[in-house]
Tab-separated table of C-alpha atoms in Angstrom:
chain	number	residue	atom	x	y	z
A	79	UNK	CA	111.675	94.275	119.194
A	80	UNK	CA	114.688	92.646	117.895
A	81	UNK	CA	113.395	89.418	115.733
A	82	UNK	CA	111.437	89.590	112.937
A	83	UNK	CA	109.149	86.623	113.455
A	84	UNK	CA	106.829	87.107	110.395
A	85	UNK	CA	107.453	88.794	107.480
A	86	UNK	CA	104.065	90.955	107.535
A	87	UNK	CA	101.801	91.790	110.202
A	88	UNK	CA	98.489	93.196	109.343
A	89	UNK	CA	97.349	94.968	112.169
A	90	UNK	CA	93.133	95.660	113.117
A	91	UNK	CA	91.475	97.805	115.667
A	92	UNK	CA	88.117	97.372	116.132
A	93	UNK	CA	85.730	98.003	118.503
A	94	UNK	CA	81.797	96.667	118.525
A	95	UNK	CA	81.652	95.791	114.740
A	96	UNK	CA	82.242	91.946	114.596
A	97	UNK	CA	79.881	92.007	111.875
A	98	UNK	CA	82.663	93.181	109.418
A	99	UNK	CA	85.591	91.971	111.622
A	100	UNK	CA	84.927	88.453	111.693
A	101	UNK	CA	84.869	88.303	108.037
A	102	UNK	CA	87.935	91.069	107.748
A	103	UNK	CA	89.870	88.265	110.041
A	104	UNK	CA	88.885	85.221	108.070
A	105	UNK	CA	89.711	86.746	104.488
A	106	UNK	CA	93.698	87.509	105.799
A	107	UNK	CA	93.800	83.852	108.082
A	108	UNK	CA	92.702	82.723	104.166
A	109	UNK	CA	95.860	83.529	102.978
A	110	UNK	CA	98.201	80.003	102.694
A	111	UNK	CA	101.581	82.258	103.967
A	112	UNK	CA	103.650	81.502	107.060
A	113	UNK	CA	104.690	85.047	106.428
A	114	UNK	CA	101.299	87.010	107.403
A	115	UNK	CA	100.741	87.153	111.407
A	116	UNK	CA	97.326	88.848	111.800
A	117	UNK	CA	97.184	91.134	114.952
A	118	UNK	CA	93.894	91.995	115.942
A	119	UNK	CA	93.019	94.585	119.225
A	120	UNK	CA	89.653	94.800	120.129
A	121	UNK	CA	88.002	96.843	122.670
A	122	UNK	CA	84.170	95.700	122.412
A	123	UNK	CA	81.797	95.815	125.472
A	124	UNK	CA	78.684	94.364	123.316
A	125	UNK	CA	78.044	90.965	123.038
A	126	UNK	CA	81.415	90.139	120.864
A	127	UNK	CA	80.923	87.865	118.444
A	128	UNK	CA	84.527	88.159	117.333
A	129	UNK	CA	85.625	87.198	120.814
A	130	UNK	CA	83.567	84.059	120.943
A	131	UNK	CA	84.298	83.244	116.747
A	132	UNK	CA	88.227	83.339	117.855
A	133	UNK	CA	87.332	80.686	120.499
A	134	UNK	CA	86.324	78.529	118.611
A	135	UNK	CA	88.634	79.118	115.320
A	136	UNK	CA	91.718	79.509	117.027
A	137	UNK	CA	94.848	80.123	114.724
A	138	UNK	CA	99.175	80.380	115.128
A	139	UNK	CA	99.149	83.048	113.231
A	140	UNK	CA	96.104	85.536	114.927
A	141	UNK	CA	97.218	87.238	118.107
A	142	UNK	CA	94.103	88.579	119.263
A	143	UNK	CA	93.496	90.975	122.244
A	144	UNK	CA	90.447	91.800	124.278
A	145	UNK	CA	90.724	95.079	125.897
A	146	UNK	CA	87.262	95.840	127.604
A	147	UNK	CA	88.358	99.233	128.631
A	148	UNK	CA	87.121	101.713	126.165
A	149	UNK	CA	89.844	103.478	124.505
A	150	UNK	CA	89.549	106.001	121.798
A	151	UNK	CA	90.478	105.061	118.518
A	152	UNK	CA	93.845	106.578	118.677
A	153	UNK	CA	94.735	104.366	122.194
A	154	UNK	CA	93.010	101.076	120.378
A	155	UNK	CA	95.244	101.982	117.088
A	156	UNK	CA	98.343	102.493	119.253
A	157	UNK	CA	98.019	99.166	120.845
A	158	UNK	CA	97.383	97.219	118.230
A	159	UNK	CA	100.345	98.596	115.916
A	160	UNK	CA	102.857	97.382	119.198
A	161	UNK	CA	101.635	93.816	119.164
A	162	UNK	CA	103.024	93.333	115.677
A	163	UNK	CA	105.914	90.762	115.152
A	164	UNK	CA	106.584	91.669	111.787
A	165	UNK	CA	109.538	92.996	110.055
A	166	UNK	CA	106.482	95.170	107.740
A	167	UNK	CA	103.148	96.210	109.010
A	168	UNK	CA	100.324	97.126	107.514
A	169	UNK	CA	97.317	98.533	109.861
A	170	UNK	CA	93.691	98.265	108.183
A	171	UNK	CA	90.645	98.579	109.532
A	172	UNK	CA	88.117	95.518	110.558
A	173	UNK	CA	85.850	96.415	106.985
A	174	UNK	CA	88.835	95.970	104.958
A	175	UNK	CA	91.144	93.658	103.860
A	176	UNK	CA	94.385	92.671	101.751
A	177	UNK	CA	95.803	90.704	98.841
A	178	UNK	CA	97.563	87.542	98.887
A	179	UNK	CA	99.786	89.093	97.019
A	180	UNK	CA	101.084	91.030	99.668
A	181	UNK	CA	103.800	88.838	100.622
A	182	UNK	CA	105.235	88.849	97.403
A	183	UNK	CA	104.985	92.649	97.542
A	184	UNK	CA	107.156	92.597	100.939
A	185	UNK	CA	109.192	90.315	99.587
A	186	UNK	CA	110.055	92.713	96.715
A	187	UNK	CA	110.622	95.386	99.011
A	188	UNK	CA	112.899	93.696	101.906
A	189	UNK	CA	115.075	92.606	98.407
A	190	UNK	CA	115.545	96.129	97.621
A	191	UNK	CA	116.022	97.468	101.171
A	192	UNK	CA	112.378	99.321	100.796
A	193	UNK	CA	111.127	101.180	104.300
A	194	UNK	CA	108.047	102.559	103.090
A	195	UNK	CA	105.741	101.028	100.595
A	196	UNK	CA	102.610	102.911	99.551
A	197	UNK	CA	100.091	101.161	97.287
A	198	UNK	CA	97.788	103.910	95.257
A	199	UNK	CA	94.168	103.444	96.000
A	200	UNK	CA	92.797	101.513	93.045
A	201	UNK	CA	90.830	99.053	94.321
A	202	UNK	CA	87.483	99.150	96.924
A	203	UNK	CA	84.974	96.940	97.942
A	204	UNK	CA	81.664	98.061	99.815
A	205	UNK	CA	79.666	96.291	101.933
A	206	UNK	CA	75.964	95.722	101.077
A	207	UNK	CA	74.787	97.959	104.153
A	208	UNK	CA	76.995	101.150	102.120
A	209	UNK	CA	74.503	103.996	101.146
A	210	UNK	CA	75.443	107.404	99.734
A	211	UNK	CA	73.446	110.586	99.411
A	212	UNK	CA	73.524	110.646	95.630
A	213	UNK	CA	73.515	106.915	94.448
A	214	UNK	CA	71.827	105.118	97.540
A	215	UNK	CA	72.415	101.460	97.837
A	216	UNK	CA	74.242	102.226	94.046
A	217	UNK	CA	77.424	100.702	95.290
A	218	UNK	CA	76.039	97.808	97.807
A	219	UNK	CA	78.421	94.790	97.159
A	220	UNK	CA	80.261	95.954	94.752
A	221	UNK	CA	83.913	95.411	94.203
A	222	UNK	CA	85.582	98.275	92.297
A	223	UNK	CA	89.081	98.439	90.302
A	224	UNK	CA	90.775	101.201	88.604
A	225	UNK	CA	93.262	100.993	86.249
A	226	UNK	CA	97.019	99.890	87.006
A	227	UNK	CA	100.132	99.750	85.561
A	228	UNK	CA	102.585	98.025	88.510
A	229	UNK	CA	104.599	101.266	88.204
A	230	UNK	CA	106.949	101.960	91.269
A	231	UNK	CA	108.364	105.581	92.088
A	232	UNK	CA	110.252	107.205	94.975
A	233	UNK	CA	109.129	110.418	96.429
A	234	UNK	CA	111.120	112.399	98.337
A	235	UNK	CA	109.356	112.912	102.001
A	236	UNK	CA	110.308	116.407	102.815
A	237	UNK	CA	108.555	117.581	99.515
A	238	UNK	CA	105.779	115.283	99.880
A	239	UNK	CA	105.643	116.748	103.426
A	240	UNK	CA	105.210	120.286	102.349
A	241	UNK	CA	103.002	119.590	99.728
A	242	UNK	CA	100.680	118.256	102.517
A	243	UNK	CA	101.218	120.736	104.849
A	244	UNK	CA	100.270	123.500	102.158
A	245	UNK	CA	96.470	121.442	101.722
A	246	UNK	CA	95.946	121.738	105.800
A	247	UNK	CA	97.211	117.552	105.621
A	248	UNK	CA	93.510	116.619	104.181
A	249	UNK	CA	94.614	112.885	104.283
A	250	UNK	CA	97.643	110.813	103.611
A	251	UNK	CA	97.268	111.093	99.981
A	252	UNK	CA	100.919	111.981	98.811
A	253	UNK	CA	102.527	110.529	102.031
A	254	UNK	CA	103.665	107.383	103.251
A	255	UNK	CA	100.835	104.826	104.715
A	256	UNK	CA	100.623	102.994	107.520
A	257	UNK	CA	97.420	102.692	107.136
A	258	UNK	CA	97.592	100.634	103.687
A	259	UNK	CA	100.859	100.528	103.185
A	260	UNK	CA	104.026	98.399	104.463
A	261	UNK	CA	106.163	100.262	106.909
A	262	UNK	CA	109.470	98.533	108.448
A	263	UNK	CA	108.839	97.944	111.981
A	264	UNK	CA	112.031	99.335	112.916
A	265	UNK	CA	110.682	102.903	111.473
A	266	UNK	CA	107.914	102.473	113.962
A	267	UNK	CA	109.970	101.769	116.802
A	268	UNK	CA	112.154	104.553	116.065
A	269	UNK	CA	109.085	106.765	116.483
A	270	UNK	CA	107.833	105.460	119.546
A	271	UNK	CA	111.915	105.525	120.946
A	272	UNK	CA	112.105	109.277	120.059
A	273	UNK	CA	108.182	110.343	120.913
A	274	UNK	CA	106.982	107.873	123.354
A	275	UNK	CA	104.310	107.331	121.019
A	276	UNK	CA	103.652	106.636	117.331
A	277	UNK	CA	100.303	108.122	117.296
A	278	UNK	CA	98.848	111.824	118.198
A	279	UNK	CA	95.483	113.283	117.898
A	280	UNK	CA	91.821	112.180	116.503
A	281	UNK	CA	93.054	110.220	113.213
A	282	UNK	CA	95.772	107.498	113.534
A	283	UNK	CA	96.250	107.116	109.767
A	284	UNK	CA	96.793	110.957	109.307
A	285	UNK	CA	99.096	110.618	112.231
A	286	UNK	CA	100.972	107.962	110.898
A	287	UNK	CA	101.639	109.089	107.707
A	288	UNK	CA	102.741	112.465	109.135
A	289	UNK	CA	105.106	111.394	111.826
A	290	UNK	CA	106.858	108.714	108.928
A	291	UNK	CA	107.088	111.860	106.930
A	292	UNK	CA	108.821	113.570	109.384
A	293	UNK	CA	111.612	111.330	109.322
A	294	UNK	CA	112.415	112.634	105.969
A	295	UNK	CA	114.362	110.612	102.907
A	296	UNK	CA	111.979	108.857	100.679
A	297	UNK	CA	109.199	106.460	100.298
A	298	UNK	CA	108.056	104.382	97.523
A	299	UNK	CA	104.306	104.864	95.661
A	300	UNK	CA	103.397	101.153	93.881
A	301	UNK	CA	100.797	101.308	91.206
A	302	UNK	CA	99.549	97.760	92.724
A	303	UNK	CA	96.516	97.623	95.143
A	304	UNK	CA	97.689	94.874	97.308
A	305	UNK	CA	95.281	96.510	99.439
A	306	UNK	CA	91.648	96.628	99.247
A	307	UNK	CA	89.478	99.225	101.863
A	308	UNK	CA	86.105	98.511	102.387
A	309	UNK	CA	83.469	100.670	103.188
A	310	UNK	CA	80.604	99.592	105.630
A	311	UNK	CA	77.946	101.426	106.312
A	312	UNK	CA	78.598	101.804	110.030
A	313	UNK	CA	82.036	103.351	109.612
A	314	UNK	CA	83.048	106.736	109.467
A	315	UNK	CA	83.459	106.550	105.242
A	316	UNK	CA	79.779	104.993	105.480
A	317	UNK	CA	78.472	108.326	107.840
A	318	UNK	CA	80.918	110.587	105.110
A	319	UNK	CA	78.955	108.806	102.496
A	320	UNK	CA	75.199	109.961	103.544
A	321	UNK	CA	76.702	113.749	105.494
A	322	UNK	CA	76.424	112.858	108.610
A	323	UNK	CA	80.103	112.362	109.758
A	324	UNK	CA	79.976	115.978	111.867
A	325	UNK	CA	78.850	117.204	115.479
A	326	UNK	CA	79.759	118.509	118.484
A	327	UNK	CA	83.109	118.122	119.913
A	328	UNK	CA	81.879	116.767	123.575
A	329	UNK	CA	78.923	114.682	121.641
A	330	UNK	CA	80.236	112.763	119.084
A	331	UNK	CA	80.717	108.868	119.075
A	332	UNK	CA	83.902	109.158	117.333
A	333	UNK	CA	85.601	111.803	120.108
A	334	UNK	CA	83.767	111.138	123.313
A	335	UNK	CA	86.339	108.166	124.242
A	336	UNK	CA	89.175	110.718	124.588
A	337	UNK	CA	89.254	111.465	127.999
A	338	UNK	CA	91.663	114.149	127.740
A	339	UNK	CA	91.359	115.872	124.638
A	340	UNK	CA	93.490	118.359	123.521
A	341	UNK	CA	91.712	120.694	120.908
A	342	UNK	CA	94.022	123.458	120.087
A	343	UNK	CA	91.908	126.988	119.292
A	344	UNK	CA	92.949	127.558	115.887
A	345	UNK	CA	91.468	124.792	115.023
A	346	UNK	CA	87.598	125.037	114.027
A	347	UNK	CA	85.602	123.435	117.398
A	348	UNK	CA	83.601	120.971	115.908
A	349	UNK	CA	84.246	117.389	114.522
A	350	UNK	CA	84.205	116.876	110.822
A	351	UNK	CA	86.122	114.850	108.334
A	352	UNK	CA	88.540	117.937	107.896
A	353	UNK	CA	89.069	119.224	111.318
A	354	UNK	CA	89.909	115.888	112.375
A	355	UNK	CA	92.314	115.508	109.873
A	356	UNK	CA	93.883	118.736	110.707
A	357	UNK	CA	93.975	117.763	114.253
A	358	UNK	CA	95.964	114.643	114.387
A	359	UNK	CA	98.030	116.377	111.958
A	360	UNK	CA	98.882	119.393	113.947
A	361	UNK	CA	98.994	117.371	117.080
A	362	UNK	CA	101.779	114.875	115.313
A	363	UNK	CA	103.543	117.898	114.670
A	364	UNK	CA	103.856	119.865	117.500
A	365	UNK	CA	105.097	116.390	119.353
A	366	UNK	CA	108.028	116.190	116.839
A	367	UNK	CA	108.629	120.170	117.077
A	368	UNK	CA	108.039	120.987	113.628
A	369	UNK	CA	104.679	123.353	113.386
A	370	UNK	CA	105.829	125.394	110.205
A	371	UNK	CA	104.139	125.011	107.040
A	372	UNK	CA	100.759	124.921	108.292
A	373	UNK	CA	98.512	126.041	105.919
A	374	UNK	CA	95.478	127.011	108.212
A	375	UNK	CA	93.681	129.293	105.184
A	376	UNK	CA	93.266	126.452	103.775
A	377	UNK	CA	91.671	124.398	106.628
A	378	UNK	CA	89.481	127.846	107.282
A	379	UNK	CA	88.509	127.675	103.606
A	380	UNK	CA	87.408	124.084	103.326
A	381	UNK	CA	85.315	124.860	106.518
A	382	UNK	CA	83.580	128.034	105.472
A	383	UNK	CA	82.776	126.217	102.084
A	384	UNK	CA	81.711	122.472	103.121
A	385	UNK	CA	80.083	123.524	107.010
A	386	UNK	CA	78.429	126.660	106.729
A	387	UNK	CA	76.631	125.610	109.761
A	388	UNK	CA	79.507	125.763	111.808
A	389	UNK	CA	80.386	129.668	110.354
A	390	UNK	CA	81.083	130.533	114.109
A	391	UNK	CA	83.218	128.306	115.148
A	392	UNK	CA	85.267	128.450	111.995
A	393	UNK	CA	85.179	132.246	112.311
A	394	UNK	CA	85.978	132.138	115.971
A	395	UNK	CA	89.602	130.131	115.539
A	396	UNK	CA	90.241	132.016	112.287
A	397	UNK	CA	90.467	135.255	114.624
A	398	UNK	CA	92.590	133.467	117.389
A	399	UNK	CA	95.054	132.290	114.875
A	400	UNK	CA	95.328	135.991	113.426
A	401	UNK	CA	95.399	137.336	116.936
A	402	UNK	CA	98.421	134.300	117.816
A	403	UNK	CA	100.461	135.530	114.623
A	404	UNK	CA	100.162	132.887	112.397
A	405	UNK	CA	101.370	133.150	109.453
A	406	UNK	CA	99.861	133.403	106.151
A	407	UNK	CA	96.054	134.047	107.780
A	408	UNK	CA	94.641	137.511	106.241
A	409	UNK	CA	91.964	138.154	104.682
A	410	UNK	CA	93.797	137.845	101.253
A	411	UNK	CA	95.075	134.013	102.260
A	412	UNK	CA	91.778	132.610	103.297
A	413	UNK	CA	89.952	134.353	100.039
A	414	UNK	CA	92.520	132.565	97.909
A	415	UNK	CA	92.077	129.526	99.348
A	416	UNK	CA	88.480	129.656	99.686
A	417	UNK	CA	88.707	130.542	95.403
A	418	UNK	CA	90.296	127.263	95.264
A	419	UNK	CA	88.266	125.266	97.240
A	420	UNK	CA	85.233	126.409	95.130
A	421	UNK	CA	86.978	125.746	91.795
A	422	UNK	CA	88.122	122.140	92.903
A	423	UNK	CA	84.645	121.590	93.696
A	424	UNK	CA	83.008	122.902	90.427
A	425	UNK	CA	85.751	120.664	88.553
A	426	UNK	CA	84.790	117.304	90.075
A	427	UNK	CA	81.233	118.424	89.988
A	428	UNK	CA	82.083	118.627	86.118
A	429	UNK	CA	84.198	115.383	85.746
A	430	UNK	CA	80.912	113.871	87.334
A	431	UNK	CA	78.921	115.312	84.976
A	432	UNK	CA	80.759	114.038	82.259
A	433	UNK	CA	81.150	110.644	83.600
A	434	UNK	CA	77.732	109.713	85.433
A	435	UNK	CA	77.221	106.951	87.789
A	436	UNK	CA	78.665	105.639	90.785
A	437	UNK	CA	81.542	103.903	89.302
A	438	UNK	CA	83.136	107.337	88.530
A	439	UNK	CA	85.071	105.138	85.893
A	440	UNK	CA	86.564	102.483	87.741
A	441	UNK	CA	85.162	98.515	86.878
A	442	UNK	CA	83.138	96.419	88.783
A	443	UNK	CA	84.868	92.718	88.911
A	444	UNK	CA	82.552	91.368	91.090
A	445	UNK	CA	79.092	91.988	93.965
A	446	UNK	CA	79.344	89.696	96.998
A	447	UNK	CA	78.532	89.607	100.604
A	448	UNK	CA	81.300	90.497	102.476
A	449	UNK	CA	84.833	91.305	102.257
A	450	UNK	CA	86.167	87.341	102.556
A	451	UNK	CA	84.555	86.769	99.434
A	452	UNK	CA	86.051	90.457	98.144
A	453	UNK	CA	89.603	89.374	98.694
A	454	UNK	CA	89.352	86.043	96.391
A	455	UNK	CA	87.706	87.951	93.853
A	456	UNK	CA	90.519	90.448	93.944
A	457	UNK	CA	93.250	87.946	93.691
A	458	UNK	CA	91.924	86.289	90.730
A	459	UNK	CA	92.061	89.919	88.920
A	460	UNK	CA	95.202	90.270	90.047
A	461	UNK	CA	96.749	87.280	89.209
A	462	UNK	CA	95.463	87.964	85.344
A	463	UNK	CA	97.640	90.963	85.428
A	464	UNK	CA	100.627	89.739	87.280
A	465	UNK	CA	101.101	86.999	84.187
A	466	UNK	CA	101.046	89.933	82.116
A	467	UNK	CA	103.754	91.914	84.123
A	468	UNK	CA	105.086	89.980	87.247
A	469	UNK	CA	106.670	91.688	90.440
A	470	UNK	CA	110.190	90.766	89.680
A	471	UNK	CA	110.157	92.895	86.514
A	472	UNK	CA	109.063	95.873	88.403
A	473	UNK	CA	111.503	98.932	87.928
A	474	UNK	CA	112.015	101.845	89.996
A	475	UNK	CA	111.428	105.468	88.997
A	476	UNK	CA	112.435	108.392	91.027
A	477	UNK	CA	110.135	111.549	91.600
A	478	UNK	CA	110.913	115.013	93.662
């Protein structure tokens, strides 16, 4: 696309989750700005209350597509992102929201010619149905805010990708984010033109971060929560919180929509957070012909430590990696990583003991029933902070 019809396109891919998605869309359209476009690609095949809601509440800044054929999560997100008309694209989940200050942040990014701007994860909302193994319903309905200082830091992408690869790409922290970040649509178009697709593998957010990192150059990290992840009980984060986010590759509902799933033998053949993230990163690296540096020893150590019930699958993948002459997967490499994983686990447990309670040091700024109300509470809180340090005063720091 050549024109920028909007400054920001906020993009959502959803499936059979109208209970969250309607409130999410409401929270976005309630932001009074002609600079924001809301894009929704919906593959729901239930009674689809979201479709009924959209028909009753048409909006000029809402682009809604209902696609009745089942798509994988990655295909759904790919199609959603391609609908965006904005100069910047921000991908969020259907139980998430963004602050109204995303417009001013995007204007700041445009003025400074920043192509990738990622917020620190400092705000979160947990829906009333959210539960955890350790705290039950203690998070339900709560809005959390951690301390932030509005600092803006520039990072070298090659260095940050190297760090991510050394940790087997376990998440998107440290890399630029399309999911809960601002990315120039021009960069997304560049990746699509070069590779045919933007997203690969089984985790759209990890794939996007790896693909953007492979572009090289720099990205910017902003210590200001202009987006707010939501945790719904009926979500991947909700499943993780109660320990049910893993299973058989052929039976898990996350993976069954992938009609032609390519799962390399060197990745343990079971569904889990660790294996899905690694799979998305590896598939993206492979498409970009840049597979050097991925730390399989770290992946195997994580699987051994956190998923002993799938030990046979993990050992099998490890053996294949050694036969395939994957670098640095010897006994010493894996056991060194296993020690590191165990040490990190102990550190986190000690930190939790020293600071008990569900908040983990964050402040609760409200308890509400949905993400629409949570966004209003977030903006009210941010307004007070921006009175102290307006966006115009933000200064850039550089780190490698």
